[in-house]
Amino acid sequence: MANRRANFCGSEDHLIHRRGFLGAAAAAGAFAANMGVLNVLRSQPLASELKRQQKHVILLWLAGGSSQLETWDPKPGHENGGPFRAIETNVPGVHISELMPKMAQRMHTTCLIRSLNTRNADHGGGAELMERGRRDEPTVKYPDLGAIVARELGRPDSEVPDYVSMYTTAEGRRKGSAGFLGARYAPMFLDKDLMPANIRRLEQISDLDHQQRGELRQVLGERFARGRGSHSVDSHNSAYKRVRGLMASEKLFDVSLEPQQYRDAYGPTQFGEQVLVARRLIEAGVPFVKVARGWWDSHGQNFETHLELVTELDHVMSTLIDDLEARGLLEHTLIITLGEFGRTPRINPSLGRDHFASAWSCSLTGCGIKGGSVWGKTSPDGMSVVDGEVGAGELFATIFQALGIDHKKDYYLGSRPIPLTNPGTEPIRDVLA
Amino acid sequence: MTADPNKLTKKLEIGAPGILFCLDKRDDSSVIHCGSSDGKVYTFDLADEKPTGKPLESHTSYVTGVALAGKYLVSGSFDCSLVWWDLESGKPVRTVKDAHARWIRGVKAAPDGSFVASVGDDMVCRLWDAESGKLLRALQGHELQTPHHFPSMLYACAISSDSKLVATADRVGHIVIWEADSGRSLATLEAPVMYTWDPSLRRHSIGGIRSVAFSRDNKLVAVGGVGKIGNIDHLDGPSRIEVFDWQAGERTHEFSHDKLKGLVETLAFGPDDAWLVAAGGDHGGFIQIYDLKEKKAIKEEKAPMHVHDMVLSADGTTLFTVGHGRLATWELKEASA
Amino acid sequence: MLRTFQKVLLCAAACGIGAIASVAPAEELLPADRPIPEVVDHYIDAELQKREITPAAQVGDHEVIRRITLDLAGRIPTVAEVQAYVQSSDPNKRVQLVDRLLGLPDFALHQRNVLDQLLAGSDRMENAWREYLLVACQENRPWDVMFREMMLTEESQSSPGALGFLKSRAKDLDRMTGDTSSIFFGVDISCAKCHDHPLVSDWLQDHYFGLQSFFSRTYLTKANFLAESDEGDVKFKTTAGETKSAQLMFLTGTVITEPEAPQRSEEEKKQRKEELAKLDEQKQPHPVPQYSRRAALVDVALRPGERDFFARAAVNRVWHRLFGWGLVNPIDQMHSGNPPLHPELLDWLARDFIEHGYDLKRLIRGLVLSQAYSRSSIWLEGERPDRDLFAVANVKPLTPRQLGVSLDLASRNQATMPEIGADKWQEFIAGRENRAGRFSTWIEVPTDDFQVSVTEALYFSNNAEIVNEFLSTANDRLISQLVGQEDREAGLQMAALNVLSRPLDAEELTLFKNYLAQREDNLTGAWQQVLWAMMTSPEFRFNH
């Protein structure tokens, strides 16, 4: 019995035969195509040449605000500097915190921006700004970086998700927003575990039934859409069209399918596992993956917190760089390490650091970046930017340029042109390859 | 004059450069030695009309341990080195550069002056000959990583009054009692409440045992830190002390203070082990004194700063505290006319 | 943005932000006693004629009843409702339908949800808030009365629900000011806070902070009561760096003079502070001030000559909700720089709304009885006319609650439901409606140019709730009826009427019959797939 069932639903010939009810015209190519994704993954440790040419972003989001002094902009010898030493890197003259010995050996892949002055030291407002590159206007809700990259680098009919966002710790959790680009570009959001919700077919429905009812739905959907002139209706149909492909990407989220050596390399922490998933996703063609590492808000015990979190970041980020490089993916993948703001240079009596947006750092690695470059400078006490001040807009323009996206490109909201970055915003050309 | 903890009064408060993490002082001297976040060891003579810190320069990071041993002062630092200072000349006579592979968290001297113990985040306690600086023993009994795969920290050590025992205590609440001569582990104790792992909201940890002390009869070991914390962004948990009869492996006392929040950074037993004094803090600071027989608080006082270290005189009548930007002295006796 | 605002500034500098200026004197508008539907069609058709556009045809009975029921009752019609309507030959049946729906408990529930979404959005509110809205909707309380209640109800031990609007915003003065302005007056003035137009920026700031001043004394007490102080002014820095005290100024530029704030000695201040602290401890609200700035706002906003903002904003929002596009868009940009295409119509409707006591139900009834409302949403030949013309209907995505309740009805064995209008119906529909609240996890709240997310499609495709609840074979579910049907065609038509509120056409019948014919091995499963396909079609997802 069990055997017959399997045959009944499993045979491809049988499937095609059963599709007869739709007529030849409706038997679209979607079905055959969605198997392709998995095959690429399963058969080759290296991504295909085709996939390599596509560009990707992995955003390591340091939620709550990491300290620039304990990462990219140490101030050894100053009372604000804290207890950690600065160490040399493999780029002469560039020093980073001793908490990042592994990144120090990979500095040639990465550029540092040490002169962010973003003025908003409130978690919500700061995160909104650093996710979108600018503040919303009353009537314009801007899309976040993931949504823009999904739109620019994703394929409209993509069978893999084009924007995946992981934020599993609960504090300060933000889903991200596609703003005026609409829900088509909203992230596939993983807030509970490593597997997206509703991505697995229920056991009580066979694969064939799942497939066929989707085809029935599509016939109704296309008939209805005719003459309605509605993007909303079209988006409904295209969301359903993507379901089967997205389900096939379930395996991308399953770290147990990864060879043990890679799991060991990324390490046993949840962040390590999530970044490994991120690598699996971009290798399969996902343009944008955000992994939020929460929560860095070290008002008390800043040094202990950073000892834990920077050590983990150093390890995981270095592993990711090595892994992407070995797969030939690094030059097409931009790794952004960023949070909503940095932390106060002044050390408070709980040996903590508080919110600080006037002079802080982020890093960009890989695609389109001049590795080893450093942009901007802060004062010896770390309290202000003394050279090369940039805001969220300049950072975003730099990110777009690194990905080969024109930062002046217009979107249209009705007839109103809206450039990707506000007029007059220029990228930091010195850090671009 | 016998000590009276009920009469705890602040006598003197001096602003100091940086964050003072540690101090040592002999009863027969008016001189205090302390270590600062600016990498210097400071010497204050309380006999001066206006005591000011005279710096001894040597470390390149926070000085987290100072201990008087014989004619030397030994200092340890986050820069991983130990320095022997000649007290008379004020000059360094020996530097052990990589005494620990990671931050040194504390240095203590044996009361008989024979050896010095240091602890660090390499999770090893090292015993050094006080005179020659020779490494006598490395005591290894603490895990390098927390159960959640993050680097652990070995914050505290103490030496018994007879100089025969060493106690060490770490971030996850693991305590080991060692025989100094043999390096043998005599007992292990656990105080897991001191370590808060937040698995869902923030996914990192806070806390750890920050202080350890032997009773004067060496039968009890007290450890201090902070209890469970809800929001681990802040030191927003009850200050916490646990006392163990270490030979029996039993916890004899537990003091958790909901109002005085933060870390118990330092502990000392009073004469005859009748009471226990604890100090520490969060953004502010506190001193708490507990009656060990009645198992209740005798006295609580706000300190003018987060207290990182203290020394209680042998007769229990004078207390010296250092901490965030400040140094303070206290009396525990009827005010002298 | 900038361009639009400059325009506004230039024409409004002298007199405040212009409400969209009345284009014609009142006597040139159509007479006040003409029925609303007639006036709507008069003005809409006039513009179409001017442009030589023939509007889309009127929809048939099946579509009319679905569209109106979704808009008024917040759900799809039942099969019985559809059949009764279609079979009726009464020439007045549409009016009867509308009046029947407006009298159902469903209307108040839906109206409450619409207002809740408008006023509270995704804020977490106390139960008393939704209860307040429901009672107000059941009574069809006038919109000006509700505005007054939301702004001015006095606190008591059980904090009145009406205060929810301000309480949820009381900690954020900008939100109190900005949301009141955009929701009740139709103008989002937050750009005026720091706008740097070289000529009139001072005026603009006066203006923003003027409106803010009405709320600046409002606060939340320690015991979580809304309160208003009797002292304190808004100060702001002009772009020239000068510090100014704001005047109480309404959007029209009208300045309110108020009595001097009480001068208190240090001793009196201390005493007052202690008194308030005591009230907090006893969990009592703070006393109401002798002079309330919020009361002054309500007073000026509803005064003849000033109340156009208030009336037009409400009319435009109701219009937007029913037509899927406002007379002015975006709906919170109702200023002279962004004029409507049908200014007389907006004028007339606003005047009618005021003269008939801000009666929302009357306005809704009038609009859904117009021809403009019941046009087809299909436009096959040539370029689709601009949305502002209302020549062809816009499809409107269902709200999470509309969708939830409709799914429940669509998948139900409707023979097992209480009779509509019977006592048990209210309980039944309120229960369905309440349960539908959970859909907000997966379904986004509609916006202009709404897009469906893949999260929604995955939810409908793979979540166990869908199978266990809507496709269940239990007796109260449609599947149980379909499986028992000998006649496949009758079964398919039953499903279509249940879900899509219309019969299938020949092509669709063939599609589904062929499908069923191939699934003899598992007919229950096949019926489930058929029902699923209908319930997940855009025809179900949208009001069209």
Short mmCIF file of N, CA, C and O in Angstrom, two decimals, chain C residues 267-337:
data_model
loop_
_atom_site.label_atom_id
_atom_site.label_comp_id
_atom_site.label_asym_id
_atom_site.label_seq_id
_atom_site.Cartn_x
_atom_site.Cartn_y
_atom_site.Cartn_z
N GLU C 267 6.59 77.39 47.79
CA GLU C 267 5.86 76.61 48.81
C GLU C 267 4.64 75.93 48.18
O GLU C 267 4.40 74.73 48.36
N GLU C 268 3.90 76.71 47.37
CA GLU C 268 2.70 76.16 46.72
C GLU C 268 3.07 75.06 45.73
O GLU C 268 2.38 74.06 45.61
N LYS C 269 4.18 75.28 45.04
CA LYS C 269 4.63 74.26 44.08
C LYS C 269 4.92 72.95 44.79
O LYS C 269 4.56 71.87 44.32
N LYS C 270 5.58 73.10 45.92
CA LYS C 270 5.97 71.91 46.69
C LYS C 270 4.72 71.17 47.18
O LYS C 270 4.61 69.95 47.08
N GLN C 271 3.79 72.00 47.68
CA GLN C 271 2.56 71.44 48.22
C GLN C 271 1.79 70.69 47.12
O GLN C 271 1.30 69.58 47.32
N ARG C 272 1.75 71.32 45.95
CA ARG C 272 1.03 70.72 44.83
C ARG C 272 1.67 69.40 44.40
O ARG C 272 1.00 68.41 44.13
N LYS C 273 2.98 69.41 44.41
CA LYS C 273 3.71 68.20 44.03
C LYS C 273 3.38 67.05 44.99
O LYS C 273 3.15 65.91 44.57
N GLU C 274 3.32 67.42 46.28
CA GLU C 274 3.00 66.39 47.28
C GLU C 274 1.58 65.86 47.10
O GLU C 274 1.33 64.66 47.22
N GLU C 275 0.66 66.79 46.81
CA GLU C 275 -0.73 66.37 46.62
C GLU C 275 -0.85 65.38 45.45
O GLU C 275 -1.55 64.37 45.55
N LEU C 276 -0.15 65.72 44.39
CA LEU C 276 -0.22 64.84 43.21
C LEU C 276 0.42 63.48 43.50
O LEU C 276 -0.10 62.44 43.07
N ALA C 277 1.52 63.51 44.25
CA ALA C 277 2.19 62.26 44.60
C ALA C 277 1.27 61.37 45.43
O ALA C 277 1.23 60.14 45.28
N LYS C 278 0.50 62.03 46.30
CA LYS C 278 -0.43 61.30 47.15
C LYS C 278 -1.51 60.62 46.29
O LYS C 278 -1.86 59.46 46.51
N LEU C 279 -2.01 61.38 45.31
CA LEU C 279 -3.02 60.82 44.41
C LEU C 279 -2.47 59.61 43.66
O LEU C 279 -3.15 58.61 43.48
N ASP C 280 -1.21 59.73 43.24
CA ASP C 280 -0.58 58.60 42.54
C ASP C 280 -0.55 57.37 43.43
O ASP C 280 -0.83 56.26 42.99
N GLU C 281 -0.19 57.62 44.67
CA GLU C 281 -0.08 56.50 45.60
C GLU C 281 -1.43 55.82 45.81
O GLU C 281 -1.52 54.60 45.91
N GLN C 282 -2.49 56.67 45.86
CA GLN C 282 -3.84 56.13 46.07
C GLN C 282 -4.46 55.64 44.76
O GLN C 282 -5.65 55.30 44.73
N LYS C 283 -3.68 55.66 43.70
CA LYS C 283 -4.18 55.27 42.37
C LYS C 283 -5.40 56.10 41.98
O LYS C 283 -6.42 55.58 41.53
N GLN C 284 -5.31 57.39 42.19
CA GLN C 284 -6.37 58.32 41.82
C GLN C 284 -5.88 59.19 40.66
O GLN C 284 -4.70 59.51 40.60
N PRO C 285 -6.80 59.61 39.79
CA PRO C 285 -6.39 60.52 38.71
C PRO C 285 -6.07 61.91 39.25
O PRO C 285 -6.54 62.28 40.33
N HIS C 286 -5.31 62.68 38.51
CA HIS C 286 -5.01 64.06 38.90
C HIS C 286 -6.20 64.96 38.58
O HIS C 286 -7.00 64.65 37.70
N PRO C 287 -6.33 66.09 39.30
CA PRO C 287 -7.47 66.98 39.05
C PRO C 287 -7.42 67.60 37.65
O PRO C 287 -6.34 67.80 37.09
N VAL C 288 -8.60 67.92 37.15
CA VAL C 288 -8.71 68.55 35.83
C VAL C 288 -8.35 70.04 35.99
O VAL C 288 -8.75 70.67 36.96
N PRO C 289 -7.59 70.61 35.02
CA PRO C 289 -7.22 72.02 35.17
C PRO C 289 -8.42 72.93 34.92
O PRO C 289 -9.37 72.56 34.24
N GLN C 290 -8.36 74.14 35.49
CA GLN C 290 -9.44 75.11 35.28
C GLN C 290 -9.56 75.46 33.80
O GLN C 290 -10.63 75.56 33.26
N TYR C 291 -8.39 75.64 33.17
CA TYR C 291 -8.40 75.92 31.74
C TYR C 291 -7.69 74.77 31.03
O TYR C 291 -6.53 74.48 31.32
N SER C 292 -8.41 74.11 30.12
CA SER C 292 -7.82 72.98 29.42
C SER C 292 -7.47 73.36 27.98
O SER C 292 -8.32 73.81 27.23
N ARG C 293 -6.22 73.20 27.63
CA ARG C 293 -5.81 73.50 26.25
C ARG C 293 -6.41 72.51 25.26
O ARG C 293 -6.71 72.87 24.13
N ARG C 294 -6.55 71.27 25.70
CA ARG C 294 -7.16 70.30 24.79
C ARG C 294 -8.61 70.67 24.49
O ARG C 294 -9.09 70.53 23.38
N ALA C 295 -9.31 71.18 25.53
CA ALA C 295 -10.68 71.63 25.31
C ALA C 295 -10.70 72.80 24.32
O ALA C 295 -11.59 72.89 23.47
N ALA C 296 -9.69 73.64 24.42
CA ALA C 296 -9.61 74.78 23.49
C ALA C 296 -9.42 74.29 22.06
O ALA C 296 -9.98 74.85 21.13
N LEU C 297 -8.67 73.22 21.90
CA LEU C 297 -8.46 72.66 20.56
C LEU C 297 -9.77 72.12 19.99
O LEU C 297 -10.13 72.41 18.86
N VAL C 298 -10.47 71.33 20.81
CA VAL C 298 -11.73 70.75 20.34
C VAL C 298 -12.67 71.88 19.96
O VAL C 298 -13.34 71.85 18.92
N ASP C 299 -12.71 72.90 20.80
CA ASP C 299 -13.59 74.04 20.57
C ASP C 299 -13.28 74.73 19.24
O ASP C 299 -14.17 74.95 18.43
N VAL C 300 -12.01 75.03 19.01
CA VAL C 300 -11.68 75.75 17.79
C VAL C 300 -11.85 74.86 16.55
O VAL C 300 -12.31 75.30 15.51
N ALA C 301 -11.50 73.58 16.70
CA ALA C 301 -11.53 72.69 15.53
C ALA C 301 -12.94 72.46 15.02
O ALA C 301 -13.13 72.13 13.85
N LEU C 302 -13.93 72.62 15.89
CA LEU C 302 -15.31 72.36 15.49
C LEU C 302 -16.12 73.64 15.30
O LEU C 302 -17.32 73.60 15.05
N ARG C 303 -15.45 74.77 15.41
CA ARG C 303 -16.12 76.06 15.28
C ARG C 303 -16.40 76.36 13.80
O ARG C 303 -15.56 76.06 12.95
N PRO C 304 -17.57 76.95 13.49
CA PRO C 304 -17.82 77.33 12.10
C PRO C 304 -16.68 78.21 11.60
O PRO C 304 -16.17 79.05 12.34
N GLY C 305 -16.28 77.98 10.38
CA GLY C 305 -15.17 78.75 9.84
C GLY C 305 -13.84 78.04 10.04
O GLY C 305 -12.86 78.31 9.35
N GLU C 306 -13.77 77.14 11.02
CA GLU C 306 -12.52 76.43 11.30
C GLU C 306 -12.68 74.92 11.04
O GLU C 306 -11.70 74.21 10.95
N ARG C 307 -13.93 74.49 10.98
CA ARG C 307 -14.19 73.04 11.06
C ARG C 307 -14.04 72.31 9.72
O ARG C 307 -14.25 71.11 9.67
N ASP C 308 -13.68 73.03 8.66
CA ASP C 308 -13.52 72.36 7.37
C ASP C 308 -12.47 71.26 7.41
O ASP C 308 -12.63 70.20 6.81
N PHE C 309 -11.37 71.52 8.11
CA PHE C 309 -10.33 70.48 8.22
C PHE C 309 -10.93 69.19 8.75
O PHE C 309 -10.70 68.11 8.22
N PHE C 310 -11.68 69.34 9.81
CA PHE C 310 -12.23 68.17 10.50
C PHE C 310 -13.23 67.43 9.60
O PHE C 310 -13.17 66.21 9.46
N ALA C 311 -14.12 68.16 8.98
CA ALA C 311 -15.17 67.53 8.17
C ALA C 311 -14.60 66.90 6.90
O ALA C 311 -14.92 65.78 6.54
N ARG C 312 -13.73 67.64 6.23
CA ARG C 312 -13.16 67.13 4.97
C ARG C 312 -12.31 65.89 5.20
O ARG C 312 -12.31 64.96 4.40
N ALA C 313 -11.56 65.90 6.30
CA ALA C 313 -10.70 64.74 6.58
C ALA C 313 -11.56 63.50 6.75
O ALA C 313 -11.24 62.43 6.22
N ALA C 314 -12.68 63.63 7.47
CA ALA C 314 -13.54 62.47 7.70
C ALA C 314 -14.17 62.01 6.38
O ALA C 314 -14.20 60.81 6.07
N VAL C 315 -14.68 62.96 5.60
CA VAL C 315 -15.31 62.60 4.33
C VAL C 315 -14.31 61.89 3.42
O VAL C 315 -14.60 60.85 2.82
N ASN C 316 -13.13 62.43 3.35
CA ASN C 316 -12.12 61.85 2.46
C ASN C 316 -11.73 60.43 2.90
O ASN C 316 -11.52 59.54 2.08
N ARG C 317 -11.63 60.23 4.21
CA ARG C 317 -11.28 58.90 4.71
C ARG C 317 -12.38 57.89 4.42
O ARG C 317 -12.10 56.74 4.04
N VAL C 318 -13.63 58.28 4.62
CA VAL C 318 -14.72 57.35 4.35
C VAL C 318 -14.76 57.04 2.84
O VAL C 318 -14.92 55.89 2.42
N TRP C 319 -14.60 58.08 2.06
CA TRP C 319 -14.56 57.88 0.60
C TRP C 319 -13.43 56.90 0.23
O TRP C 319 -13.63 55.96 -0.54
N HIS C 320 -12.27 57.13 0.76
CA HIS C 320 -11.09 56.30 0.47
C HIS C 320 -11.36 54.84 0.83
O HIS C 320 -11.02 53.93 0.09
N ARG C 321 -11.99 54.65 1.94
CA ARG C 321 -12.26 53.28 2.39
C ARG C 321 -13.22 52.58 1.43
O ARG C 321 -13.06 51.39 1.15
N LEU C 322 -14.21 53.29 0.90
CA LEU C 322 -15.21 52.64 0.07
C LEU C 322 -14.80 52.57 -1.40
O LEU C 322 -15.20 51.67 -2.12
N PHE C 323 -14.01 53.52 -1.84
CA PHE C 323 -13.63 53.57 -3.26
C PHE C 323 -12.20 53.08 -3.49
O PHE C 323 -11.75 53.01 -4.62
N GLY C 324 -11.48 52.78 -2.41
CA GLY C 324 -10.12 52.29 -2.56
C GLY C 324 -9.13 53.37 -2.97
O GLY C 324 -7.97 53.11 -3.28
N TRP C 325 -9.55 54.63 -2.95
CA TRP C 325 -8.71 55.76 -3.36
C TRP C 325 -9.44 57.02 -2.91
O TRP C 325 -10.66 57.08 -3.01
N GLY C 326 -8.72 57.98 -2.38
CA GLY C 326 -9.38 59.15 -1.82
C GLY C 326 -9.74 60.20 -2.86
O GLY C 326 -9.26 60.16 -3.99
N LEU C 327 -10.61 61.13 -2.46
CA LEU C 327 -10.83 62.31 -3.29
C LEU C 327 -9.54 63.14 -3.29
O LEU C 327 -9.23 63.83 -4.24
N VAL C 328 -8.80 63.06 -2.17
CA VAL C 328 -7.47 63.65 -2.08
C VAL C 328 -6.52 62.53 -1.64
O VAL C 328 -6.83 61.77 -0.73
N ASN C 329 -5.41 62.44 -2.31
CA ASN C 329 -4.40 61.42 -1.96
C ASN C 329 -3.02 62.05 -1.89
O ASN C 329 -2.73 62.91 -2.73
N PRO C 330 -2.17 61.64 -0.96
CA PRO C 330 -2.45 60.76 0.16
C PRO C 330 -3.49 61.37 1.10
O PRO C 330 -3.63 62.59 1.13
N ILE C 331 -4.17 60.54 1.87
CA ILE C 331 -5.30 61.05 2.63
C ILE C 331 -4.90 61.98 3.76
O ILE C 331 -5.74 62.68 4.29
N ASP C 332 -3.64 62.02 4.13
CA ASP C 332 -3.28 63.00 5.17
C ASP C 332 -2.49 64.18 4.57
O ASP C 332 -1.72 64.83 5.24
N GLN C 333 -2.72 64.43 3.30
CA GLN C 333 -2.10 65.60 2.67
C GLN C 333 -3.18 66.49 2.08
O GLN C 333 -3.13 66.90 0.91
N MET C 334 -4.18 66.82 2.90
CA MET C 334 -5.30 67.61 2.41
C MET C 334 -5.04 69.10 2.60
O MET C 334 -5.60 69.73 3.49
N HIS C 335 -4.16 69.61 1.80
CA HIS C 335 -3.88 71.03 1.91
C HIS C 335 -3.94 71.66 0.53
O HIS C 335 -4.07 70.95 -0.48
N SER C 336 -3.82 72.98 0.49
CA SER C 336 -4.08 73.67 -0.77
C SER C 336 -3.05 73.35 -1.84
O SER C 336 -3.27 73.61 -3.01
N GLY C 337 -1.92 72.78 -1.46
CA GLY C 337 -0.94 72.40 -2.47
C GLY C 337 -1.27 71.08 -3.13
O GLY C 337 -0.59 70.66 -4.06
#
